[in-house]
Amino acid sequence: MDVIIIGAGAAGLMAAKQLSDAGLKVCVLEARERVGGRICPFMKSEGGAEFIHGKLAVTLNLLKEAGIEKQELTGEMKQFIKGKWSRETEFFQHAGTVIEKLKEIKEDISLATFLNTYFAEEQQQEIRSALTSYVEGYYSGEISRASAKSFLKELLSEDEQQYRPVDGYGNMIEWLANYSKKAGTIFKLSTIVKEIRWRKGEAEVVDEANQVYLADKVIITVPLGVWNANEKAKGAIIYKPALTLKTQAASEMGFGSAMKILLKFEESFYKEGFLKKHGEADFSKLHMALTDQPIPTWWTQHPNDSSVLTGWLSGPGAVEIKNEDDEAVLLKSLHSLSWIFDIDLGQLKKNLEWWKVFNWTTDPFTLGSYSYSTLQTASARRLLMEPVEDTLFFAGEAVYEGPEMGTVEAALTSGRDVAATIVIKKGSRDNEVG
Ligand SMILES: Cc1cc2nc3c(=O)[nH]c(=O)nc-3n(C[C@H](O)[C@H](O)[C@H](O)COP(=O)(O)OP(=O)(O)OC[C@H]3O[C@@H](n4cnc5c(N)ncnc54)[C@H](O)[C@@H]3O)c2cc1C
């Protein structure tokens, strides 16, 4: 085999497409019984990635190539804080003030230090909690580790317009996998890699059943959570010889936590019910609700006609309840909705058709959500990206230098780029031999 790819998420599948296009013999080893990784379609909804955060070239070009349309996100963002609804138009309350202050920083500091330095007054509590909730909610990270400078850069490059692939990311993943299969790539699902024994120019990849796979090169795309897991963890990979510096680098990068809760109701109760009770409030175009409830963020499928509500808890909050069983999380979700929409809990339960909790923090092949920038990320990432002896290569959303860290775009780009590095090197070696 020319190349073994570990992981059939967006990065692994994109690398497989590029390598098989170049005529290389490729085998993808994937721990789960499905492809997609953190792209995880469920009942016409998404348990993992869902949105395209702007006009992102690699994702949009791939969708075009696959003949998949994108849909613009429309609708209203509302806030429900201290029992009151309001319309939210900024990233978060007081975002303008925070951005101006962030621009004044010379040396990078954590966002926690930033808040303690510039917004420490008692009357600035609202600013502190607004920024904290935003970082925990959107980046799924911790303010004590998140880099203030990177946060500012990301905020300023944020594209207001967001999209979804029509019918979800699932079709893109299926198309990618089929593309490589047709070009000869072998997929081995339910194959948990445990060990990689390597030396320059060859590697033995060993799975849980002690099956050994041989290749000239290996691309490793496992998430940072798996890199950081202890050796005995289900998805952990042991490298022989060890990759001590890489493991250290992975631990210095931020990797958040998230829980996504899908609730399908018989009808979109919040539209009708709320209108009746609250007269002027119009929830017919509700896209997202940011609240101060235990499950704080909720979104609809607007503009699609769907009665699925998605609950979102991330950052330290998701860590706190990561070991609660799904029923307990469901109950928290229903209580939150009951309070937000002022609707009877019993009525909500009666109206519920199905539900599903996606607890990514305990998922053994993710152990978190997606990466965010710490003070060490830039240097650690450079170290993690660097191929080892032209034999081990690294890809995945975290192993990407650009403004879209932590996204499908980042994963696809890293997969494409690592494959290009391998193809270019092979080309120049073939020329030398020729
Ligand atoms: C809840 C949630 C919501 C998100 N929402 C969005 C969004 O709206 N928009 C967006 O752009 N991004 C979103 N993201 C981020 C996005 O999903 C990821 O950045 C992207 O899918 C990562 O792709 P990847 O290939 O790098 O990693 P993964 O998709 O995690 O792929 C890695 C693969 O490696 C496999 N693996 C792990 N260990 C082993 C092992 N030992 N042996 C074999 N295989 C192994 C895993 O099973 C997995 O399939 C979200 C992520 C989460 C968790």
mmCIF file of N, CA and C and ligand atoms in Angstrom, residues 6-12 29-32 34-39 47-53 56 169 191-194 221-223 226 234-237 258-260 312 358 360 363-366 368-370 395-398 406-411 414, ligand 1:
data_model
loop_
_atom_site.group_PDB
_atom_site.id
_atom_site.type_symbol
_atom_site.label_atom_id
_atom_site.label_comp_id
_atom_site.label_asym_id
_atom_site.label_seq_id
_atom_site.Cartn_x
_atom_site.Cartn_y
_atom_site.Cartn_z
ATOM 1 N N ILE A 6 -5.490 7.114 8.580
ATOM 2 C CA ILE A 6 -6.210 6.731 9.801
ATOM 3 C C ILE A 6 -7.277 7.784 10.079
ATOM 4 N N GLY A 7 -8.546 7.351 9.953
ATOM 5 C CA GLY A 7 -9.670 8.248 10.189
ATOM 6 C C GLY A 7 -10.377 8.620 8.896
ATOM 7 N N ALA A 8 -11.687 8.342 8.850
ATOM 8 C CA ALA A 8 -12.487 8.672 7.658
ATOM 9 C C ALA A 8 -13.413 9.840 7.931
ATOM 10 N N GLY A 9 -12.885 10.874 8.590
ATOM 11 C CA GLY A 9 -13.630 12.123 8.724
ATOM 12 C C GLY A 9 -13.377 12.971 7.486
ATOM 13 N N ALA A 10 -13.752 14.246 7.561
ATOM 14 C CA ALA A 10 -13.606 15.129 6.402
ATOM 15 C C ALA A 10 -12.152 15.172 5.923
ATOM 16 N N ALA A 11 -11.191 15.232 6.858
ATOM 17 C CA ALA A 11 -9.776 15.340 6.469
ATOM 18 C C ALA A 11 -9.311 14.063 5.774
ATOM 19 N N GLY A 12 -9.612 12.916 6.370
ATOM 20 C CA GLY A 12 -9.173 11.638 5.808
ATOM 21 C C GLY A 12 -9.792 11.380 4.441
ATOM 22 N N LEU A 29 -8.348 3.400 7.316
ATOM 23 C CA LEU A 29 -8.734 2.619 8.491
ATOM 24 C C LEU A 29 -9.558 3.515 9.412
ATOM 25 N N GLU A 30 -10.781 3.101 9.698
ATOM 26 C CA GLU A 30 -11.689 3.936 10.488
ATOM 27 C C GLU A 30 -12.248 3.129 11.664
ATOM 28 N N ALA A 31 -12.149 3.712 12.868
ATOM 29 C CA ALA A 31 -12.583 3.018 14.081
ATOM 30 C C ALA A 31 -14.098 2.774 14.117
ATOM 31 N N ARG A 32 -14.862 3.741 13.651
ATOM 32 C CA ARG A 32 -16.326 3.597 13.726
ATOM 33 C C ARG A 32 -16.837 2.688 12.608
ATOM 34 N N ARG A 34 -18.966 3.678 10.586
ATOM 35 C CA ARG A 34 -19.435 4.602 9.537
ATOM 36 C C ARG A 34 -18.322 5.591 9.198
ATOM 37 N N VAL A 35 -18.446 6.226 8.020
ATOM 38 C CA VAL A 35 -17.508 7.296 7.686
ATOM 39 C C VAL A 35 -18.102 8.635 8.160
ATOM 40 N N GLY A 36 -17.303 9.679 8.163
ATOM 41 C CA GLY A 36 -17.820 11.019 8.494
ATOM 42 C C GLY A 36 -17.245 11.619 9.760
ATOM 43 N N GLY A 37 -16.879 10.769 10.734
ATOM 44 C CA GLY A 37 -16.318 11.292 11.989
ATOM 45 C C GLY A 37 -17.249 12.266 12.668
ATOM 46 N N ARG A 38 -16.769 13.505 12.825
ATOM 47 C CA ARG A 38 -17.589 14.515 13.506
ATOM 48 C C ARG A 38 -18.669 15.103 12.594
ATOM 49 N N ILE A 39 -18.788 14.593 11.383
ATOM 50 C CA ILE A 39 -19.972 14.859 10.557
ATOM 51 C C ILE A 39 -20.853 13.632 10.738
ATOM 52 N N GLY A 47 -25.931 15.447 14.043
ATOM 53 C CA GLY A 47 -25.442 15.262 15.406
ATOM 54 C C GLY A 47 -24.097 15.929 15.620
ATOM 55 N N GLY A 48 -23.413 16.260 14.515
ATOM 56 C CA GLY A 48 -22.110 16.940 14.593
ATOM 57 C C GLY A 48 -22.177 18.225 13.790
ATOM 58 N N ALA A 49 -21.217 18.395 12.852
ATOM 59 C CA ALA A 49 -21.156 19.642 12.079
ATOM 60 C C ALA A 49 -22.453 19.863 11.304
ATOM 61 N N GLU A 50 -22.825 21.137 11.205
ATOM 62 C CA GLU A 50 -24.100 21.468 10.557
ATOM 63 C C GLU A 50 -23.987 22.688 9.636
ATOM 64 N N PHE A 51 -23.213 23.683 10.064
ATOM 65 C CA PHE A 51 -23.192 24.951 9.339
ATOM 66 C C PHE A 51 -21.917 25.130 8.508
ATOM 67 N N ILE A 52 -22.031 25.982 7.493
ATOM 68 C CA ILE A 52 -20.845 26.440 6.752
ATOM 69 C C ILE A 52 -20.687 27.903 7.170
ATOM 70 N N HIS A 53 -19.588 28.177 7.886
ATOM 71 C CA HIS A 53 -19.467 29.494 8.525
ATOM 72 C C HIS A 53 -18.908 30.548 7.578
ATOM 73 N N LEU A 56 -16.742 29.755 2.302
ATOM 74 C CA LEU A 56 -15.509 29.000 2.517
ATOM 75 C C LEU A 56 -15.175 28.193 1.265
ATOM 76 N N TYR A 169 -24.682 17.712 5.681
ATOM 77 C CA TYR A 169 -23.317 17.370 5.259
ATOM 78 C C TYR A 169 -23.193 15.895 4.827
ATOM 79 N N THR A 191 -12.433 -0.516 12.474
ATOM 80 C CA THR A 191 -11.023 -0.911 12.609
ATOM 81 C C THR A 191 -10.301 0.115 13.483
ATOM 82 N N ILE A 192 -10.131 -0.244 14.738
ATOM 83 C CA ILE A 192 -9.515 0.698 15.685
ATOM 84 C C ILE A 192 -8.001 0.515 15.653
ATOM 85 N N VAL A 193 -7.304 1.545 15.230
ATOM 86 C CA VAL A 193 -5.835 1.467 15.196
ATOM 87 C C VAL A 193 -5.297 1.631 16.615
ATOM 88 N N LYS A 194 -4.389 0.742 16.997
ATOM 89 C CA LYS A 194 -3.830 0.779 18.353
ATOM 90 C C LYS A 194 -2.349 1.169 18.357
ATOM 91 N N THR A 221 -5.186 11.301 11.127
ATOM 92 C CA THR A 221 -6.160 12.420 11.190
ATOM 93 C C THR A 221 -6.984 12.400 12.472
ATOM 94 N N VAL A 222 -6.536 11.670 13.492
ATOM 95 C CA VAL A 222 -7.381 11.549 14.701
ATOM 96 C C VAL A 222 -7.491 12.907 15.408
ATOM 97 N N PRO A 223 -8.621 13.162 16.086
ATOM 98 C CA PRO A 223 -8.814 14.455 16.766
ATOM 99 C C PRO A 223 -7.834 14.669 17.922
ATOM 100 N N VAL A 226 -8.090 12.476 20.985
ATOM 101 C CA VAL A 226 -7.474 11.141 20.907
ATOM 102 C C VAL A 226 -5.961 11.259 21.118
ATOM 103 N N LYS A 234 -9.661 3.821 24.521
ATOM 104 C CA LYS A 234 -10.086 2.975 23.399
ATOM 105 C C LYS A 234 -9.472 3.403 22.055
ATOM 106 N N GLY A 235 -9.400 4.713 21.817
ATOM 107 C CA GLY A 235 -8.926 5.171 20.503
ATOM 108 C C GLY A 235 -7.443 5.524 20.476
ATOM 109 N N ALA A 236 -6.778 5.486 21.645
ATOM 110 C CA ALA A 236 -5.386 5.966 21.725
ATOM 111 C C ALA A 236 -4.464 5.143 20.828
ATOM 112 N N ILE A 237 -3.492 5.813 20.239
ATOM 113 C CA ILE A 237 -2.539 5.137 19.350
ATOM 114 C C ILE A 237 -1.146 5.238 19.966
ATOM 115 N N ALA A 258 -18.345 19.525 23.738
ATOM 116 C CA ALA A 258 -19.690 19.920 23.297
ATOM 117 C C ALA A 258 -20.687 18.778 23.396
ATOM 118 N N MET A 259 -21.923 19.189 23.578
ATOM 119 C CA MET A 259 -23.040 18.244 23.597
ATOM 120 C C MET A 259 -24.135 18.842 22.714
ATOM 121 N N LYS A 260 -24.654 18.012 21.838
ATOM 122 C CA LYS A 260 -25.713 18.496 20.943
ATOM 123 C C LYS A 260 -26.937 17.626 21.203
ATOM 124 N N TRP A 312 -27.732 23.068 22.497
ATOM 125 C CA TRP A 312 -26.258 23.104 22.412
ATOM 126 C C TRP A 312 -25.689 23.530 23.753
ATOM 127 N N PHE A 358 -26.040 13.775 21.607
ATOM 128 C CA PHE A 358 -24.693 13.501 21.070
ATOM 129 C C PHE A 358 -23.679 14.110 22.036
ATOM 130 N N TRP A 360 -20.185 14.444 22.650
ATOM 131 C CA TRP A 360 -18.900 14.273 21.961
ATOM 132 C C TRP A 360 -17.724 14.198 22.921
ATOM 133 N N ASP A 363 -17.318 10.620 23.636
ATOM 134 C CA ASP A 363 -17.198 9.764 22.451
ATOM 135 C C ASP A 363 -15.726 9.320 22.342
ATOM 136 N N PRO A 364 -15.460 7.993 22.373
ATOM 137 C CA PRO A 364 -14.070 7.548 22.492
ATOM 138 C C PRO A 364 -13.168 7.911 21.318
ATOM 139 N N PHE A 365 -13.767 8.234 20.159
ATOM 140 C CA PHE A 365 -12.940 8.542 18.996
ATOM 141 C C PHE A 365 -12.899 10.047 18.696
ATOM 142 N N THR A 366 -13.381 10.831 19.668
ATOM 143 C CA THR A 366 -13.263 12.296 19.563
ATOM 144 C C THR A 366 -12.724 12.870 20.883
ATOM 145 N N GLY A 368 -13.940 15.175 22.846
ATOM 146 C CA GLY A 368 -13.986 16.638 22.873
ATOM 147 C C GLY A 368 -14.856 17.127 21.731
ATOM 148 N N SER A 369 -14.620 18.345 21.280
ATOM 149 C CA SER A 369 -15.467 18.874 20.202
ATOM 150 C C SER A 369 -14.601 19.276 19.002
ATOM 151 N N TYR A 370 -13.971 20.442 19.091
ATOM 152 C CA TYR A 370 -13.075 20.912 18.026
ATOM 153 C C TYR A 370 -12.068 21.868 18.645
ATOM 154 N N ALA A 395 -2.991 15.284 9.603
ATOM 155 C CA ALA A 395 -4.058 16.140 9.078
ATOM 156 C C ALA A 395 -5.207 16.158 10.071
ATOM 157 N N GLY A 396 -6.236 16.943 9.760
ATOM 158 C CA GLY A 396 -7.382 17.087 10.665
ATOM 159 C C GLY A 396 -7.627 18.556 10.926
ATOM 160 N N GLU A 397 -8.818 18.864 11.430
ATOM 161 C CA GLU A 397 -9.186 20.271 11.608
ATOM 162 C C GLU A 397 -8.187 21.067 12.440
ATOM 163 N N ALA A 398 -7.509 20.419 13.384
ATOM 164 C CA ALA A 398 -6.586 21.152 14.270
ATOM 165 C C ALA A 398 -5.232 21.386 13.602
ATOM 166 N N GLY A 406 -10.968 24.522 13.437
ATOM 167 C CA GLY A 406 -12.061 23.873 14.158
ATOM 168 C C GLY A 406 -13.277 23.554 13.309
ATOM 169 N N THR A 407 -13.175 23.761 11.994
ATOM 170 C CA THR A 407 -14.361 23.580 11.149
ATOM 171 C C THR A 407 -14.155 22.462 10.112
ATOM 172 N N VAL A 408 -15.228 22.176 9.386
ATOM 173 C CA VAL A 408 -15.144 21.221 8.276
ATOM 174 C C VAL A 408 -14.185 21.774 7.213
ATOM 175 N N GLU A 409 -14.259 23.090 6.993
ATOM 176 C CA GLU A 409 -13.359 23.727 6.021
ATOM 177 C C GLU A 409 -11.898 23.441 6.387
ATOM 178 N N ALA A 410 -11.570 23.576 7.659
ATOM 179 C CA ALA A 410 -10.191 23.342 8.114
ATOM 180 C C ALA A 410 -9.803 21.883 7.862
ATOM 181 N N ALA A 411 -10.713 20.970 8.171
ATOM 182 C CA ALA A 411 -10.420 19.534 8.000
ATOM 183 C C ALA A 411 -10.202 19.204 6.524
ATOM 184 N N SER A 414 -6.890 20.686 5.288
ATOM 185 C CA SER A 414 -5.695 19.978 5.771
ATOM 186 C C SER A 414 -5.539 18.640 5.049
HETATM 187 C C1 LIG B 1 -20.981 18.918 17.965
HETATM 188 C C2 LIG B 1 -20.135 19.491 16.871
HETATM 189 C C3 LIG B 1 -20.647 20.471 16.041
HETATM 190 C C4 LIG B 1 -19.867 21.017 15.034
HETATM 191 N N1 LIG B 1 -20.413 21.949 14.211
HETATM 192 C C5 LIG B 1 -19.711 22.408 13.149
HETATM 193 C C6 LIG B 1 -20.327 23.250 12.190
HETATM 194 O O1 LIG B 1 -21.500 23.600 12.303
HETATM 195 N N2 LIG B 1 -19.573 23.643 11.129
HETATM 196 C C7 LIG B 1 -18.267 23.266 10.963
HETATM 197 O O2 LIG B 1 -17.645 23.656 9.974
HETATM 198 N N3 LIG B 1 -17.676 22.448 11.859
HETATM 199 C C8 LIG B 1 -18.373 22.004 12.931
HETATM 200 N N4 LIG B 1 -17.799 21.143 13.815
HETATM 201 C C9 LIG B 1 -16.392 20.762 13.616
HETATM 202 C C10 LIG B 1 -16.248 19.720 12.495
HETATM 203 O O3 LIG B 1 -17.166 18.693 12.704
HETATM 204 C C11 LIG B 1 -14.845 19.163 12.511
HETATM 205 O O4 LIG B 1 -13.909 20.232 12.475
HETATM 206 C C12 LIG B 1 -14.536 18.245 11.337
HETATM 207 O O5 LIG B 1 -15.633 17.436 11.002
HETATM 208 C C13 LIG B 1 -13.329 17.411 11.735
HETATM 209 O O6 LIG B 1 -12.938 16.532 10.713
HETATM 210 P P1 LIG B 1 -11.606 15.685 10.901
HETATM 211 O O7 LIG B 1 -11.486 14.797 9.733
HETATM 212 O O8 LIG B 1 -10.486 16.574 11.261
HETATM 213 O O9 LIG B 1 -11.867 14.833 12.241
HETATM 214 P P2 LIG B 1 -12.949 13.698 12.502
HETATM 215 O O10 LIG B 1 -14.186 13.962 11.751
HETATM 216 O O11 LIG B 1 -13.049 13.561 13.972
HETATM 217 O O12 LIG B 1 -12.273 12.406 11.869
HETATM 218 C C14 LIG B 1 -11.301 11.658 12.547
HETATM 219 C C15 LIG B 1 -11.656 10.185 12.412
HETATM 220 O O13 LIG B 1 -10.666 9.414 13.082
HETATM 221 C C16 LIG B 1 -11.318 8.284 13.636
HETATM 222 N N5 LIG B 1 -10.478 7.718 14.686
HETATM 223 C C17 LIG B 1 -10.203 8.205 15.917
HETATM 224 N N6 LIG B 1 -9.368 7.374 16.582
HETATM 225 C C18 LIG B 1 -9.116 6.327 15.743
HETATM 226 C C19 LIG B 1 -8.340 5.132 15.846
HETATM 227 N N7 LIG B 1 -7.609 4.852 16.946
HETATM 228 N N8 LIG B 1 -8.307 4.277 14.803
HETATM 229 C C20 LIG B 1 -9.018 4.548 13.662
HETATM 230 N N9 LIG B 1 -9.772 5.654 13.507
HETATM 231 C C21 LIG B 1 -9.809 6.536 14.536
HETATM 232 C C22 LIG B 1 -12.623 8.863 14.165
HETATM 233 O O14 LIG B 1 -13.588 7.863 14.363
HETATM 234 C C23 LIG B 1 -13.001 9.839 13.059
HETATM 235 O O15 LIG B 1 -13.857 9.262 12.101
HETATM 236 C C24 LIG B 1 -18.557 20.566 14.835
HETATM 237 C C25 LIG B 1 -18.036 19.565 15.655
HETATM 238 C C26 LIG B 1 -18.811 19.036 16.659
HETATM 239 C C27 LIG B 1 -18.249 17.948 17.538
#
